[in-house]
Short mmCIF file of C-alpha atoms in Angstrom, two decimals:
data_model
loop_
_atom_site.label_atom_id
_atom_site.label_comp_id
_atom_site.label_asym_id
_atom_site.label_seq_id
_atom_site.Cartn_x
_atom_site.Cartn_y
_atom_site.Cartn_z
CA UNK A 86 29.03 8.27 -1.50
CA UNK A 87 32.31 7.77 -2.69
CA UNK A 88 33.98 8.22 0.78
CA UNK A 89 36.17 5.30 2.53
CA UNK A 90 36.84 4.64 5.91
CA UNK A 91 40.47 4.74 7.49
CA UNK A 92 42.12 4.28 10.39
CA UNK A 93 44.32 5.69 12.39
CA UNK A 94 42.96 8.13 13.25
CA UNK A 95 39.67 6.80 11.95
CA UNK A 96 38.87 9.24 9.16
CA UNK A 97 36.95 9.59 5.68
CA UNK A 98 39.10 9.97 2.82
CA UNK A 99 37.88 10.01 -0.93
CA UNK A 100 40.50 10.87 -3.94
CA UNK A 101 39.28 13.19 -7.16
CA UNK A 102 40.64 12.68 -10.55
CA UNK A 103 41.57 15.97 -12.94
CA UNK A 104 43.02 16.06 -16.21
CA UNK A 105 45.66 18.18 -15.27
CA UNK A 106 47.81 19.33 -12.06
CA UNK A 107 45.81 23.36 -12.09
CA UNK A 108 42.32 21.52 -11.95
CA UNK A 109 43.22 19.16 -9.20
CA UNK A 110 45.04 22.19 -7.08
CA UNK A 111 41.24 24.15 -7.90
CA UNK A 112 39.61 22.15 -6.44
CA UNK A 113 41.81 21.66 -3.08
CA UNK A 114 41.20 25.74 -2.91
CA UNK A 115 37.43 24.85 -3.21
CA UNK A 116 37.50 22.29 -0.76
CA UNK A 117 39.54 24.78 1.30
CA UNK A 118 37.14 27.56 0.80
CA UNK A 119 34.48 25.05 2.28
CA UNK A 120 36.68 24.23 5.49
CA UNK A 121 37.73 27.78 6.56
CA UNK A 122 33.55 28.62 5.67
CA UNK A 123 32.47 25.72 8.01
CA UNK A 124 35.43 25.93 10.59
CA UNK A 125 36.00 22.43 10.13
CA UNK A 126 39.57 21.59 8.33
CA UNK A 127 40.35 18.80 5.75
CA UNK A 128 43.68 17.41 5.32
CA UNK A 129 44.26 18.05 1.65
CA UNK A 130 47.06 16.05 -0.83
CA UNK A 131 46.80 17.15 -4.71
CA UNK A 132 49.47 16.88 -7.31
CA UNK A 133 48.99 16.44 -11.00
CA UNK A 134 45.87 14.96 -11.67
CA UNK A 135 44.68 14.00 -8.50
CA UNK A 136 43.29 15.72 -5.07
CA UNK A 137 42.75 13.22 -2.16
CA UNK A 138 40.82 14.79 0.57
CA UNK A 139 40.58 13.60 4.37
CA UNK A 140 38.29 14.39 7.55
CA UNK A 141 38.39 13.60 10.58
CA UNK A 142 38.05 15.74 14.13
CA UNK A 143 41.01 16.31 15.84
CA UNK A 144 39.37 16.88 18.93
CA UNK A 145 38.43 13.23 19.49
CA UNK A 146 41.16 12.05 17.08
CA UNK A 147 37.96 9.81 15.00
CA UNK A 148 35.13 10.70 13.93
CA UNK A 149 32.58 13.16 14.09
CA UNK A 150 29.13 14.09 12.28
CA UNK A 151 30.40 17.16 11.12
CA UNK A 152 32.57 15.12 9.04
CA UNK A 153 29.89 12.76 6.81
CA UNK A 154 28.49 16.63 6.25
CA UNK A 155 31.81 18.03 5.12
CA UNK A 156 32.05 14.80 3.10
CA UNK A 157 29.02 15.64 1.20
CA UNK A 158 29.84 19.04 1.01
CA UNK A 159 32.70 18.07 -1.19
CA UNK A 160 31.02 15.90 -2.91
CA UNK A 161 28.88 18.93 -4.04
CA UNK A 162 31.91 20.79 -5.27
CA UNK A 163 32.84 18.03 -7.27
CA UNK A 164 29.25 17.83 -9.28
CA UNK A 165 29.27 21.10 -10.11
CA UNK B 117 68.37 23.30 3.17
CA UNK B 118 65.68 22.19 5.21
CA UNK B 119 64.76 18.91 3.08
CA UNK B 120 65.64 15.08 3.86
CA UNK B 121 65.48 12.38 1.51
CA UNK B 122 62.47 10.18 1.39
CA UNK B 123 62.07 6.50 -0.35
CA UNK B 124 59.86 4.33 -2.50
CA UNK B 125 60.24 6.51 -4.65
CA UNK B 126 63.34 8.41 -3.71
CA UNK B 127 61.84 11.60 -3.35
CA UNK B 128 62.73 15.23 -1.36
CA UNK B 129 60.41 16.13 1.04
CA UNK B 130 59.99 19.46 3.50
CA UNK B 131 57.44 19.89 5.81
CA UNK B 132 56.87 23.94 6.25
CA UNK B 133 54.73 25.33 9.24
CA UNK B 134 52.14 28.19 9.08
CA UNK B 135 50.17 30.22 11.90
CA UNK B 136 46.47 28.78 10.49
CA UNK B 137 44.67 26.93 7.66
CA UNK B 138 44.87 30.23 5.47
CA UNK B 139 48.00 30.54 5.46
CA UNK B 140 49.38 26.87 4.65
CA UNK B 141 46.86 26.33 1.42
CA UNK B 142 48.29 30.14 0.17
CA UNK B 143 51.67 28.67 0.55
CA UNK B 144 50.46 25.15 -1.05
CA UNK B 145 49.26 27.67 -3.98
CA UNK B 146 52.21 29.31 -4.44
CA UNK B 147 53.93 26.34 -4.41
CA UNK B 148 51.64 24.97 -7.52
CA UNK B 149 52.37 28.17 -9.38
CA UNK B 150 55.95 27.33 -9.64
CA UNK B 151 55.28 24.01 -9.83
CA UNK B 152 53.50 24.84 -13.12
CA UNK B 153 55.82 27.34 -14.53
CA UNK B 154 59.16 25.21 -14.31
CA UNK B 155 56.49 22.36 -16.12
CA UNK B 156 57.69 19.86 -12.56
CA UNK B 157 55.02 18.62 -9.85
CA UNK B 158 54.93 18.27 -6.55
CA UNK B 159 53.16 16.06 -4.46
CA UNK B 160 51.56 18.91 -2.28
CA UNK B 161 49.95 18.05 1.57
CA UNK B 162 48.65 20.44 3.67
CA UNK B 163 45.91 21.37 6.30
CA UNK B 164 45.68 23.39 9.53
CA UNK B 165 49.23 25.06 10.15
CA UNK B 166 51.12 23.15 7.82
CA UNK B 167 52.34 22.22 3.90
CA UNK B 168 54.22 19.46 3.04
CA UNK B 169 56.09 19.47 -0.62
CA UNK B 170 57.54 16.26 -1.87
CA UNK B 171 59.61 16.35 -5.14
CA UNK B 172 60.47 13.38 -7.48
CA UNK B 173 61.10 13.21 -11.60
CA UNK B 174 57.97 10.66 -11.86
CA UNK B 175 59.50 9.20 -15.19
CA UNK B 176 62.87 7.82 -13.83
CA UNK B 177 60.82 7.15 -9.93
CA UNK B 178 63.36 8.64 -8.64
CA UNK B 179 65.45 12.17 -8.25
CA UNK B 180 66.48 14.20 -10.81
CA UNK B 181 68.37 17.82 -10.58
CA UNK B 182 65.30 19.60 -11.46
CA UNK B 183 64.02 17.82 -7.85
CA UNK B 184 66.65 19.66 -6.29
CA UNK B 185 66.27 23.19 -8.58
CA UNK B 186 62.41 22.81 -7.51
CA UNK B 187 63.11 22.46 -3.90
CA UNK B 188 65.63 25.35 -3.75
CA UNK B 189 62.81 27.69 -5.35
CA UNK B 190 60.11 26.77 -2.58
CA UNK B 191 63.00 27.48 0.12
CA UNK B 192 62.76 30.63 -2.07
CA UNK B 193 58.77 31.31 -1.89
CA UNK B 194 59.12 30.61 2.22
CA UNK B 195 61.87 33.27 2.95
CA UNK B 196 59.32 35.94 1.10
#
């Protein structure tokens, strides 16, 4: 939940909100932690306040399963 | 050196390459340390092999000469 759809490549992206630029740039290191763990790479965009994440697999430029579980494997960074 | 001028807003922008995913979200961390020692934010991308830095003063929309000190200190962090 929380995820969009996009295009081009087709992808999932879902953006975070943080009170602050350190929190948001935490979290893409968590989310990155995640990625290298799984072998599976996010495209990652933070700045103050904000850290949008994006997945899709390269391999078939679209989407993948592997991605809806990364998805929901950032959403269970987020909860905690 | 090494950064062209983006729009909407006016911004600086430098795309910086990097042998795997380690590497480029170490660099994108670095980044955020100056970032948050100079008290200026960057819009920070990155993923597998790459980090993308965009500058702008957010309260003009526009460029400011702290864009340009800012950029000249992440040339710095790359040449280390």
């Amino acid at each position: 939940p929380g995820w969009s759809l996009g295009s081009d490549p087709d992808h999932l992206v879902r953006t975070f909100k943080f009170g602050d630029f350190a929190a948001a740039q935490d979290f893409a290191v968590r989310v990155g932690g995640v990625c290298e763990a799984e072998g599976h790479h996010a495209d990652i965009n933070y700045g103050w306040g904000y850290c949008t994440v994006k997945f899709w697999t390269h391999k078939i430029r679209g989407l993948h399963e592997n991605d809806f579980v990364m998805a929901a494997k950032v959403n269970g960074l987020a909860d905690t």
